[in-house]
PDB file of C-alpha atoms and ligand atoms in Angstrom:
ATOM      1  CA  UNK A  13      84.154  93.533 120.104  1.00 49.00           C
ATOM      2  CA  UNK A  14      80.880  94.237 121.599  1.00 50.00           C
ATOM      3  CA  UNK A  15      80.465  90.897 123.018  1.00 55.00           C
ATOM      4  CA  UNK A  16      78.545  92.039 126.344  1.00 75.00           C
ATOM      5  CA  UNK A  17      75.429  93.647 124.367  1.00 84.00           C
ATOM      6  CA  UNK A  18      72.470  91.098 123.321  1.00 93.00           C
ATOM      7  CA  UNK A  19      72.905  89.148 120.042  1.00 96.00           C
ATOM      8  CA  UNK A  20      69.826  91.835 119.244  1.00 96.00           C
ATOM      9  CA  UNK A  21      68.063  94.089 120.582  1.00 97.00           C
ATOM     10  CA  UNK A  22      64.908  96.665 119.295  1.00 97.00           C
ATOM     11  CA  UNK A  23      63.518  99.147 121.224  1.00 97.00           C
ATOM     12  CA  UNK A  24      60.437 101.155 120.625  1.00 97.00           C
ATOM     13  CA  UNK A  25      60.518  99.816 116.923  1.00 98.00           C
ATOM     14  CA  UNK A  26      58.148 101.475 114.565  1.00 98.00           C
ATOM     15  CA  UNK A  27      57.492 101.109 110.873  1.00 98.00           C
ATOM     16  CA  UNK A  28      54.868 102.752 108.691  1.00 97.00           C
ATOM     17  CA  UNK A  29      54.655 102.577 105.432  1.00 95.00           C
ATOM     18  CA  UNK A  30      52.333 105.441 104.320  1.00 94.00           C
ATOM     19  CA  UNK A  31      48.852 105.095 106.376  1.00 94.00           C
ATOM     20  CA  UNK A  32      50.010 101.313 107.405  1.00 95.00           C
ATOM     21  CA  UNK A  33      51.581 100.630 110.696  1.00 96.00           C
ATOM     22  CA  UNK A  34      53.375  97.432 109.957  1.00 97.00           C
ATOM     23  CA  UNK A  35      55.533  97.551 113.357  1.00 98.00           C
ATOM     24  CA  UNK A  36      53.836  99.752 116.339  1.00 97.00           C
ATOM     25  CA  UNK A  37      56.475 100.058 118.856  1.00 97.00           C
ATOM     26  CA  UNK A  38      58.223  96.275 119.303  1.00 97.00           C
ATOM     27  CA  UNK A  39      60.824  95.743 122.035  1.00 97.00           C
ATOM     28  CA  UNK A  40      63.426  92.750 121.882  1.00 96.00           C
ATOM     29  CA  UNK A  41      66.102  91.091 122.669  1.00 96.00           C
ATOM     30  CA  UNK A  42      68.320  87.946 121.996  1.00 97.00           C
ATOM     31  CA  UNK A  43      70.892  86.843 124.338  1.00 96.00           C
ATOM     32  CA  UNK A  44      74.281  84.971 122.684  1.00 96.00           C
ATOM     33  CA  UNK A  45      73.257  81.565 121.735  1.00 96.00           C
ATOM     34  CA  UNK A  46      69.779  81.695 121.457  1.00 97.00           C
ATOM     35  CA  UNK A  47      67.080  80.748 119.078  1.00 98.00           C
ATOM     36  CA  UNK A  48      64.685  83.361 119.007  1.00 98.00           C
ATOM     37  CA  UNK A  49      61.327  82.594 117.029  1.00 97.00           C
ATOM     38  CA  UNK A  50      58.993  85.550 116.131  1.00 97.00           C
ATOM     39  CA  UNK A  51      55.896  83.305 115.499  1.00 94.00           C
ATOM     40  CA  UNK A  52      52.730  85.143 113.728  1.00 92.00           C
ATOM     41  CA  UNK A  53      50.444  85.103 111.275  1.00 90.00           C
ATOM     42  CA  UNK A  54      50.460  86.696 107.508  1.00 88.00           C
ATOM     43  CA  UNK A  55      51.202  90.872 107.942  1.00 90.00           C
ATOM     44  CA  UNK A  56      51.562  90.522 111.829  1.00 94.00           C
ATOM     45  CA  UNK A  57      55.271  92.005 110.937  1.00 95.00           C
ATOM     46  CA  UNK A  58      58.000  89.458 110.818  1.00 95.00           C
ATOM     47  CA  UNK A  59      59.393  90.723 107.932  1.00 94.00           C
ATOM     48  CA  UNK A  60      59.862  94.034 108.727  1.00 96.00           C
ATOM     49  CA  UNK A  61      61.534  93.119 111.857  1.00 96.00           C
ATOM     50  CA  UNK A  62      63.784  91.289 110.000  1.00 95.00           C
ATOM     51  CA  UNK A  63      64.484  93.667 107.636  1.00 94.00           C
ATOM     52  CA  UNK A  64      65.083  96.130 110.256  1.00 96.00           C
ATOM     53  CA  UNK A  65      67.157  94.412 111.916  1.00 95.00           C
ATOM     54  CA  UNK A  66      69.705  93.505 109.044  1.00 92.00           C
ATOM     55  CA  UNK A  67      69.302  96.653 107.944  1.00 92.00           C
ATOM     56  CA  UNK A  68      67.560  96.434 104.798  1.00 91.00           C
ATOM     57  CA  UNK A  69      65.175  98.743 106.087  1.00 94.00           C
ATOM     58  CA  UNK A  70      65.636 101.875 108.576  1.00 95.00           C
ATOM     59  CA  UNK A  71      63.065 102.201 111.479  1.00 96.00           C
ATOM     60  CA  UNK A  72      60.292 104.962 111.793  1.00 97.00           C
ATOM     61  CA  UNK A  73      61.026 105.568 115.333  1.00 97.00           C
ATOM     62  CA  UNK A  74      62.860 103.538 117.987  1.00 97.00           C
ATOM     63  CA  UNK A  75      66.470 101.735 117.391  1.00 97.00           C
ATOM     64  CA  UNK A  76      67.744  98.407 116.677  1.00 97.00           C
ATOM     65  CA  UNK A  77      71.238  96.772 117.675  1.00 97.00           C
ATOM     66  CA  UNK A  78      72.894  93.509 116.040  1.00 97.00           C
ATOM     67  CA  UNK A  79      75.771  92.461 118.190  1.00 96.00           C
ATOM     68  CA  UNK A  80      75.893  95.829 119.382  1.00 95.00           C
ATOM     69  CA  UNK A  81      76.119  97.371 116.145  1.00 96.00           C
ATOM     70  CA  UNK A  82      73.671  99.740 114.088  1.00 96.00           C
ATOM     71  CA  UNK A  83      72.476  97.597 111.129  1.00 95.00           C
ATOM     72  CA  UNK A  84      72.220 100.463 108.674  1.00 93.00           C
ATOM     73  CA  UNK A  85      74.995 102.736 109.771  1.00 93.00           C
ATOM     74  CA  UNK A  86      77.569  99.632 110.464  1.00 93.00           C
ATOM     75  CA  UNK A  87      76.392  97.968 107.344  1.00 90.00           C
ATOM     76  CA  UNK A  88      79.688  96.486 106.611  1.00 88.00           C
ATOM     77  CA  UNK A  89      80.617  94.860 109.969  1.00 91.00           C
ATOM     78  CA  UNK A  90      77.176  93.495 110.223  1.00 92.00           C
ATOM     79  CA  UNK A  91      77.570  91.817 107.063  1.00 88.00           C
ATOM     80  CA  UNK A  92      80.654  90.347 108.108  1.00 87.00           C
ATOM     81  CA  UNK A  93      79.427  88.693 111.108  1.00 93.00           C
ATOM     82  CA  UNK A  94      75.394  88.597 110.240  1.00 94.00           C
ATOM     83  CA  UNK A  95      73.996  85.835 107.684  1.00 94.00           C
ATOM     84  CA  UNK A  96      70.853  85.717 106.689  1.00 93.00           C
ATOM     85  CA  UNK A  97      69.178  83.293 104.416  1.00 88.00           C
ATOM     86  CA  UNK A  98      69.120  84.300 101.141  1.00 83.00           C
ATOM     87  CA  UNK A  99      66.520  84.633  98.048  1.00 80.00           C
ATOM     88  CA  UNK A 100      66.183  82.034  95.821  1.00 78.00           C
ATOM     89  CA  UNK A 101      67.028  84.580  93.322  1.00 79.00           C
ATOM     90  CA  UNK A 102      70.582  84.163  95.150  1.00 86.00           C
ATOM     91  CA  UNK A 103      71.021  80.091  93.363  1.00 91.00           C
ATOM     92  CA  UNK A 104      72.484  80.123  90.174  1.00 94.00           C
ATOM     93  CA  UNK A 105      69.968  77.054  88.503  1.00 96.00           C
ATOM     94  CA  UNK A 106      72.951  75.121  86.425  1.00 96.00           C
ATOM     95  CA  UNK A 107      75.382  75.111  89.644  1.00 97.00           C
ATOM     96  CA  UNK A 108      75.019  71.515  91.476  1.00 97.00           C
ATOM     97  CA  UNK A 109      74.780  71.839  95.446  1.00 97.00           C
ATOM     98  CA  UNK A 110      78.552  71.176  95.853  1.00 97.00           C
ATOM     99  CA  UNK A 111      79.521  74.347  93.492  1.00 97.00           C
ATOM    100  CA  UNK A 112      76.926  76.311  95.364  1.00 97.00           C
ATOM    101  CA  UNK A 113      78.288  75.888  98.519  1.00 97.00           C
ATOM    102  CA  UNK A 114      81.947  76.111  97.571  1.00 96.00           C
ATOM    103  CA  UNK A 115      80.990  79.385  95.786  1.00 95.00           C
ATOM    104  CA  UNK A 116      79.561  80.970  98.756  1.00 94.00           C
ATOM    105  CA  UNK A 117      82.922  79.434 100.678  1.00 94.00           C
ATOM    106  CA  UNK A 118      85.089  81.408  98.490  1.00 93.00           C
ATOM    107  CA  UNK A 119      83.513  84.712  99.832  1.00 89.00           C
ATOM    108  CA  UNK A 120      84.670  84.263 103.029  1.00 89.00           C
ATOM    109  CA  UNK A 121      87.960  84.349 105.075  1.00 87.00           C
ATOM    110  CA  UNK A 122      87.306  81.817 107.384  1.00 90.00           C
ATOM    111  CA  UNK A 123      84.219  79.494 105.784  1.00 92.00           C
ATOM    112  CA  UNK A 124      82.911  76.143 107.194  1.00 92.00           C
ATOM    113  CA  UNK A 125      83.888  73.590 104.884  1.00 93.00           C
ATOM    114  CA  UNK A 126      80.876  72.447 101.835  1.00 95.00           C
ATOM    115  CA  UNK A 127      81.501  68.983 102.914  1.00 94.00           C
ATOM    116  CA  UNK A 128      80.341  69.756 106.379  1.00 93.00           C
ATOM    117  CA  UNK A 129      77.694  71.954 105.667  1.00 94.00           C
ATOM    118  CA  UNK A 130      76.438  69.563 102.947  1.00 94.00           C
ATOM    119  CA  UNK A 131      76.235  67.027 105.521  1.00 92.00           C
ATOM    120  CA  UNK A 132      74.716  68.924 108.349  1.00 88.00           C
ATOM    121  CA  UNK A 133      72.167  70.375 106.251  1.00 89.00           C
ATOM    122  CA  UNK A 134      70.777  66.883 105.309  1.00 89.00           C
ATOM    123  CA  UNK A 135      72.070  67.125 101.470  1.00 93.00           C
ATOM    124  CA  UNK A 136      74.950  64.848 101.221  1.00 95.00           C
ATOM    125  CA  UNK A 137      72.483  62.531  98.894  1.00 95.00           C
ATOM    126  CA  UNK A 138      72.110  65.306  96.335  1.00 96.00           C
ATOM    127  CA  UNK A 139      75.710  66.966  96.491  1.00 97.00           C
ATOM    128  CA  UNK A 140      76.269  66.589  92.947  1.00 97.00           C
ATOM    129  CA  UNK A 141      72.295  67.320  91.775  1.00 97.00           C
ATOM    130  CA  UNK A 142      72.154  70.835  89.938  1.00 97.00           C
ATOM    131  CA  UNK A 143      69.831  73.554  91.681  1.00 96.00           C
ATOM    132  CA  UNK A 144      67.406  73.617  88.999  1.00 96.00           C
ATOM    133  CA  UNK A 145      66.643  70.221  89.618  1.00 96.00           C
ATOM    134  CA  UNK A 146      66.030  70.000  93.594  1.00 94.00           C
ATOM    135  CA  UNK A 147      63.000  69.799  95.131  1.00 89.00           C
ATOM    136  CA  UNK A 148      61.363  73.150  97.230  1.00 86.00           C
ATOM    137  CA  UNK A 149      62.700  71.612 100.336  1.00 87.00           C
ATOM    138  CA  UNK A 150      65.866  70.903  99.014  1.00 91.00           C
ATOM    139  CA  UNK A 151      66.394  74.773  97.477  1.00 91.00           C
ATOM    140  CA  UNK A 152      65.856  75.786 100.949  1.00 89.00           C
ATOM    141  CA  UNK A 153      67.934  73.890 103.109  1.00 91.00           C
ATOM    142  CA  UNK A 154      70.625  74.783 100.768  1.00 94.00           C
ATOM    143  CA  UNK A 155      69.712  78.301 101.217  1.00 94.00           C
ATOM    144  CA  UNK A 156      69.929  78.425 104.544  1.00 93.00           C
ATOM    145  CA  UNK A 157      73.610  76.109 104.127  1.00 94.00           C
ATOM    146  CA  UNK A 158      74.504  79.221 102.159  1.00 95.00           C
ATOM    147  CA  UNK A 159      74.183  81.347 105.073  1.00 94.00           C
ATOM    148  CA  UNK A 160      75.818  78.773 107.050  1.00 94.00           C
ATOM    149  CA  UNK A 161      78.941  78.909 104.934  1.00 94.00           C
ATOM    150  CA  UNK A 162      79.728  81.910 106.507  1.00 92.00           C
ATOM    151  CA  UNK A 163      80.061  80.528 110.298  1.00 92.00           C
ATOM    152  CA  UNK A 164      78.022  83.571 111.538  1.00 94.00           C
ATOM    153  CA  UNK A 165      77.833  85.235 115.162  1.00 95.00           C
ATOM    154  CA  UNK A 166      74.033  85.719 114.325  1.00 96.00           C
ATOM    155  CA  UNK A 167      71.855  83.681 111.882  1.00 96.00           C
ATOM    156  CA  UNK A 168      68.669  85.237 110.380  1.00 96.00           C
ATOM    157  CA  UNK A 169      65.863  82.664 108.814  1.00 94.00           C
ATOM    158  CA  UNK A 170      63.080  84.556 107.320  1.00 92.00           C
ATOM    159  CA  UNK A 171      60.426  81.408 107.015  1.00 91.00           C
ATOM    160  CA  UNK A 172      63.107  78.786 106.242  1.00 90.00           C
ATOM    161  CA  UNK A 173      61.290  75.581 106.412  1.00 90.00           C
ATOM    162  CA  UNK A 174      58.468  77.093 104.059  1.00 84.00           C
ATOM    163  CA  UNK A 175      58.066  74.023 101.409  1.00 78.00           C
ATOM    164  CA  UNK A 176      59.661  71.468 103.182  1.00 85.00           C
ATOM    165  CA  UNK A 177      58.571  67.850 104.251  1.00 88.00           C
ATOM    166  CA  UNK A 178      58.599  66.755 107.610  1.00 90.00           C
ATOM    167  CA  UNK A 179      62.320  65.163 107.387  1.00 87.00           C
ATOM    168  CA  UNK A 180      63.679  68.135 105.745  1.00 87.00           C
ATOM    169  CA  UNK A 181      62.291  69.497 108.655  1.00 92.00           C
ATOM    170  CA  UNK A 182      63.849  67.987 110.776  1.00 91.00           C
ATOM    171  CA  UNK A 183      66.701  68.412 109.526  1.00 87.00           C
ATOM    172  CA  UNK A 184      66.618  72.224 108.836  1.00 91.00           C
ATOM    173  CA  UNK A 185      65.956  72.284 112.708  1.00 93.00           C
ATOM    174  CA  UNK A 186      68.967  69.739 113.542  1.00 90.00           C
ATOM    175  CA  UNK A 187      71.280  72.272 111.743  1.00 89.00           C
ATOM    176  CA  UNK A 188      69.743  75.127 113.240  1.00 93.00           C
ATOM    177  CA  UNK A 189      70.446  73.185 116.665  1.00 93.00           C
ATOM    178  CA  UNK A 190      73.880  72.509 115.868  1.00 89.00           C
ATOM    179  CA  UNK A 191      74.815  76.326 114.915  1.00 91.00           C
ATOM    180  CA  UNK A 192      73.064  77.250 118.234  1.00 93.00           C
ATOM    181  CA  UNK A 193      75.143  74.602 120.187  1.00 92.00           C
ATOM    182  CA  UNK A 194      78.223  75.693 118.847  1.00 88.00           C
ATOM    183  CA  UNK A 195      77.681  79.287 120.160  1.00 92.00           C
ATOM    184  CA  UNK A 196      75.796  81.218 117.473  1.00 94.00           C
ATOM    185  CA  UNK A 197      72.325  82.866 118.243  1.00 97.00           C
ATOM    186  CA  UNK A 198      69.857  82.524 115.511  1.00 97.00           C
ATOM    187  CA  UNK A 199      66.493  84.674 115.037  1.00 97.00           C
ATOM    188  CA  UNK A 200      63.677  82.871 112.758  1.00 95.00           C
ATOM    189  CA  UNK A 201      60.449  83.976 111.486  1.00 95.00           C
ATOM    190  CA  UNK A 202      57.687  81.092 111.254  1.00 93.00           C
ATOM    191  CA  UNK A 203      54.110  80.741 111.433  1.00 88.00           C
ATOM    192  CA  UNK A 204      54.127  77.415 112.584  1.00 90.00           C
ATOM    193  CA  UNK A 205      53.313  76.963 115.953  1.00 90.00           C
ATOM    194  CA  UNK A 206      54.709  73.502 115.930  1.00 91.00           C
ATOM    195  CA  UNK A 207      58.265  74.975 114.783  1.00 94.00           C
ATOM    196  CA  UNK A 208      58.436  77.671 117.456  1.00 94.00           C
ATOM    197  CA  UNK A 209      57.456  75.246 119.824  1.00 94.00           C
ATOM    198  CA  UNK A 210      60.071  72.539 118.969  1.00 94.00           C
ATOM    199  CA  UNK A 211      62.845  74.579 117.773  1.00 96.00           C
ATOM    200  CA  UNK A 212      63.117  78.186 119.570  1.00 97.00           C
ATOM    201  CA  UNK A 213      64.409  78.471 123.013  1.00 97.00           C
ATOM    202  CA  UNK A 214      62.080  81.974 123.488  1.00 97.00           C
ATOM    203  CA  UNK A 215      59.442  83.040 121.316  1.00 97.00           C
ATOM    204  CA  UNK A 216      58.232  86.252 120.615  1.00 97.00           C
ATOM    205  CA  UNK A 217      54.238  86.353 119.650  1.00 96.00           C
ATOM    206  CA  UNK A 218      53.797  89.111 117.042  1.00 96.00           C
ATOM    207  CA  UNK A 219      49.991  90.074 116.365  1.00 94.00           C
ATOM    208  CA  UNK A 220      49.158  93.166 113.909  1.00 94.00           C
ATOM    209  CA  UNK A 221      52.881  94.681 113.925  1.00 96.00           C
ATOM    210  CA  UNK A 222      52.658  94.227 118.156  1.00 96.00           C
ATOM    211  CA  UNK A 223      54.226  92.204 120.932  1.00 96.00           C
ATOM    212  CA  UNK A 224      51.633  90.110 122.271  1.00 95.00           C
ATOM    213  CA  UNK A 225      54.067  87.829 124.276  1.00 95.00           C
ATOM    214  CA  UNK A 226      57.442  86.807 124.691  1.00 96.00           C
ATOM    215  CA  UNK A 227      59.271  84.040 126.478  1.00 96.00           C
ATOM    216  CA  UNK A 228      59.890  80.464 126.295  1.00 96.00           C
ATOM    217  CA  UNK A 229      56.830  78.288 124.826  1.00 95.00           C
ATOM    218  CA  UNK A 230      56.953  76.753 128.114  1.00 94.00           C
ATOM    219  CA  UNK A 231      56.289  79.460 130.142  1.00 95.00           C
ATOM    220  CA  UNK A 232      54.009  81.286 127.805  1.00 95.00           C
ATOM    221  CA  UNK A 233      51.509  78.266 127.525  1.00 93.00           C
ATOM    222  CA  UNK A 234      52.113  77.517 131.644  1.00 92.00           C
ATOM    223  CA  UNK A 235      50.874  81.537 131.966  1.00 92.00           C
ATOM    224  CA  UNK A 236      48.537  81.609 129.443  1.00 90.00           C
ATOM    225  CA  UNK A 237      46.921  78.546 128.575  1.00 86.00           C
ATOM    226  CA  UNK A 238      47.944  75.844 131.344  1.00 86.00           C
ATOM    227  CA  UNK A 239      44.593  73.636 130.745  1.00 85.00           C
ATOM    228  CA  UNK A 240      46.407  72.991 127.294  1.00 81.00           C
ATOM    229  CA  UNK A 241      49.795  72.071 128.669  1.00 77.00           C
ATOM    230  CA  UNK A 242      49.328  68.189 128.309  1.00 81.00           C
ATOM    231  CA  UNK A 243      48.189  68.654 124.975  1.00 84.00           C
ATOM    232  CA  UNK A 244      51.795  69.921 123.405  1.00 84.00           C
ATOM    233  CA  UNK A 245      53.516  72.989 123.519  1.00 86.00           C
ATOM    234  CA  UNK A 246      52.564  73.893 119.996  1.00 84.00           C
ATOM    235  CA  UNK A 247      48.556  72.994 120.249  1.00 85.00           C
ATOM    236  CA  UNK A 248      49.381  75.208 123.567  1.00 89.00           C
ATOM    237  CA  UNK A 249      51.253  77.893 121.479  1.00 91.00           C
ATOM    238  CA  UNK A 250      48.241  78.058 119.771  1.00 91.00           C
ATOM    239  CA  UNK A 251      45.826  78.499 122.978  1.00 91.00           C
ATOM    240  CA  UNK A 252      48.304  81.350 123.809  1.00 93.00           C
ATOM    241  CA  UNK A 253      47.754  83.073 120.607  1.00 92.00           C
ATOM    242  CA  UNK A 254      44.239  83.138 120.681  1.00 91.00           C
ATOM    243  CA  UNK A 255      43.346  84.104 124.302  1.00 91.00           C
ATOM    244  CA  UNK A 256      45.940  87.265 123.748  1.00 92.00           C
ATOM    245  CA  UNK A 257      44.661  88.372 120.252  1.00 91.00           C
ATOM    246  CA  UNK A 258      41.466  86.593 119.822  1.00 88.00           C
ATOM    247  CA  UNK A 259      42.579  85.200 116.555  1.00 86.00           C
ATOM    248  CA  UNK A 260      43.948  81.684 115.525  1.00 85.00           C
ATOM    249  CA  UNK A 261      47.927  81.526 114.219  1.00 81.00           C
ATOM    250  CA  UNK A 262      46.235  78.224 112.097  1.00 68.00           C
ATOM    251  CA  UNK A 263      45.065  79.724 109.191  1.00 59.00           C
ATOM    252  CA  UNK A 264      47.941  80.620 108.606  1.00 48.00           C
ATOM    253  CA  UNK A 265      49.599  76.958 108.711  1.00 45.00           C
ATOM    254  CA  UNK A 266      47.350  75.562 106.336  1.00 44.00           C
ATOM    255  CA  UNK A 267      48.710  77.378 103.912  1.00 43.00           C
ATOM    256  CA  UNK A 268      52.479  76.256 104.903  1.00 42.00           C
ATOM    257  CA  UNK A 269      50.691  72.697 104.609  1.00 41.00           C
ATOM    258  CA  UNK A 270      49.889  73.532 101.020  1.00 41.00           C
ATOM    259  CA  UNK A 271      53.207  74.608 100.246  1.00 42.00           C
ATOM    260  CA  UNK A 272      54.313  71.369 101.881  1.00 40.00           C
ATOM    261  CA  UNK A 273      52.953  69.157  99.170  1.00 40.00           C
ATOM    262  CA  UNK A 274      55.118  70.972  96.422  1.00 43.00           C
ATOM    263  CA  UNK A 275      58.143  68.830  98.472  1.00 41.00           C
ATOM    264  CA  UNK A 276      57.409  65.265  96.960  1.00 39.00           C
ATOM    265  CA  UNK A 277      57.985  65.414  93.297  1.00 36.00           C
TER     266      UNK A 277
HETATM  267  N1  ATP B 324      56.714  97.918 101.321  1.00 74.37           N
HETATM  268  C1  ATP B 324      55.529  97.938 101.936  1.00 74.37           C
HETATM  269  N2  ATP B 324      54.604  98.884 101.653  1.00 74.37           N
HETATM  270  C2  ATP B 324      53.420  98.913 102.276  1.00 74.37           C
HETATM  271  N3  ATP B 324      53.031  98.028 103.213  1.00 74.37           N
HETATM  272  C3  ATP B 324      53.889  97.053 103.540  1.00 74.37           C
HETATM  273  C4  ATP B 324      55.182  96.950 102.917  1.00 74.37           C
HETATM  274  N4  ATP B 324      55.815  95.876 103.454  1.00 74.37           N
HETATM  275  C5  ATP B 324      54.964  95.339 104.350  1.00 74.37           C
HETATM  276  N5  ATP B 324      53.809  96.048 104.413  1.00 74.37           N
HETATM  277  C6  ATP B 324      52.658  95.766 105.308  1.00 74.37           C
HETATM  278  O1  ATP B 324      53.142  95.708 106.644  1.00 74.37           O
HETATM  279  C7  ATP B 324      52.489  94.675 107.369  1.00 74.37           C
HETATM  280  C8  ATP B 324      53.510  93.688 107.938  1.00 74.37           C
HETATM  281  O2  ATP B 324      54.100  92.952 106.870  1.00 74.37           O
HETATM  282  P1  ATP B 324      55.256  91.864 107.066  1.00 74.37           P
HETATM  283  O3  ATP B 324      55.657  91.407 105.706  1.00 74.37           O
HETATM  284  O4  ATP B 324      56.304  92.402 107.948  1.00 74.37           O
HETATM  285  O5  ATP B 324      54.473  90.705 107.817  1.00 74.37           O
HETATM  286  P2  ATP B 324      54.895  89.183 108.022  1.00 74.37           P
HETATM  287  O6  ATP B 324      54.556  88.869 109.433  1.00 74.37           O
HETATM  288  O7  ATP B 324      56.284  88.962 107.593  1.00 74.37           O
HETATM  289  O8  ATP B 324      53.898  88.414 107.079  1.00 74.37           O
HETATM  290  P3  ATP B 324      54.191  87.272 105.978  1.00 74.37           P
HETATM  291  O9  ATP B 324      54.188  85.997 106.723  1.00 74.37           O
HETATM  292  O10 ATP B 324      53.015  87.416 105.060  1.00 74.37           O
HETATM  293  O11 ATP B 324      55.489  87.619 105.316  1.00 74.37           O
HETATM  294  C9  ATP B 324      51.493  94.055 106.415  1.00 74.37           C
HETATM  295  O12 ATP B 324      50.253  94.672 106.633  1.00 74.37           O
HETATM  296  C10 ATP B 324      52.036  94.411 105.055  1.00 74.37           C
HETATM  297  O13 ATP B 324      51.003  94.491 104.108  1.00 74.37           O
END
């Protein structure tokens, strides 16, 4: 086992899709037990890099590593030990939360039990409620649960807490915590400042399909924006993002906002 190389690592990625450059030349990494955010707005490229990086997608130039393995040419290994959240597409509607989570337990050799994941996840309330009838929120915490199932060296969240309430929130973030605190690394996508802020242990500023900063929100608001630093680390995150790219990562949130509302039903 490659244990010694980052959790993940690109170099020199590049992605263009006909005339657009979605990626143009990103360089990361992700040490073992880390939460890595890539915070951004719409198009700035999170997706991509995720996709690259599980290897749903193969780079235009430059080469990406998941626990030391090639995502597209080690597809197999990296599934074994690489979860990533899946589609809603991926919930059967008639199952209840319970059956979805054993399900996704039976695909595995050595699963975390439903009953914990259930709990950890914030669900145990709505174990026996069938997916068709749970709330946006709800759908996605047991997404990400899904993922969970699997006890995975690396955990992949494109957007997770997109449609969620301020508790589920919290406790998407308290299970994202846990798997970090047990020794997993985890890489999420968000444009919400106030997530990468509270959540990720280093963030990585994406702006147009570049790198405009990485480190921890601490550091990157006392380099970039100190005046702020009193204010919060995600009004700071903020600052940051506009002084580097002369744009604001908010317009962006008020549409996760709108989304929000679609929680309480
Ligand atoms: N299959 C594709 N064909 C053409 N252009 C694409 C394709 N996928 C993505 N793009 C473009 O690449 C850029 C980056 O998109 P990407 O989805 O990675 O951004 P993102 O940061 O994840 O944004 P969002 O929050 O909207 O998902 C955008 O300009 C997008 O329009």
């Amino acid at each position: 086992m490659s244990h010694h190389a980052p959790a993940l690592e690109a170099t020199g990625l590049v992605k263009r899709y006909g005339t657009v450059t979605a990626l143009a030349g990103i360089d990361l990494t992700a040490a073992h037990g880390e939460i890595l955010g890539l915070l951004g707005p719409n198009g700035a490229g999170k997706t991509t890099t995720i996709e690259i990086l599980t290897g749903l997608r193969a780079p235009t130039e430059g080469r990406a590593r998941v626990l030391g393995l090639d995502p597209v040419r080690r597809r197999a290994e990296v599934r074994e030990r690489v979860a990533v959240q899946p589609q809603q597409a991926a919930l059967f509607e008639h199952q209840t939360v319970m059956e979805t989570l054993r399900l996704w337990a039976s695909l595995h050799t050595d699963p975390a039990g439903p009953e914990e994941v259930v709990e950890r996840m914030g669900l145990t309330a709505s174990r026996d409620v069938r997916v068709h009838r749970l709330s946006g929120g709800q759908r996605q915490r047991l997404l990400v649960g899904t993922a969970l199932v699997s006890r995975p060296e690396l955990l992949i969240l494109d957007e997770p807490s997109t449609g969620m309430d301020p508790n589920a929130r919290l406790d998407l973030w308290a299970a994202v915590r846990g798997h970090r605190d047990g020794g997993g690394t985890v890489l999420l996508s968000t444009h919400s400042m106030e997530e990468a802020a509270e959540l990720c242990d280093r963030v990585a500023l994406l702006d147009r399909g570049s790198l405009a900063a990485l480190g921890t929100p601490a550091d990157l608001v006392s380099r970039h924006a100190p005046e702020q630093a009193d204010r919060g680390l995600g009004f700071g995150l903020e600052q940051v993002f506009r002084d580097l790219t002369g744009r604001s990562l908010a317009d962006a949130d008020t549409e996760t906002d709108a989304e929000t509302t679609q929680e309480t039903r």
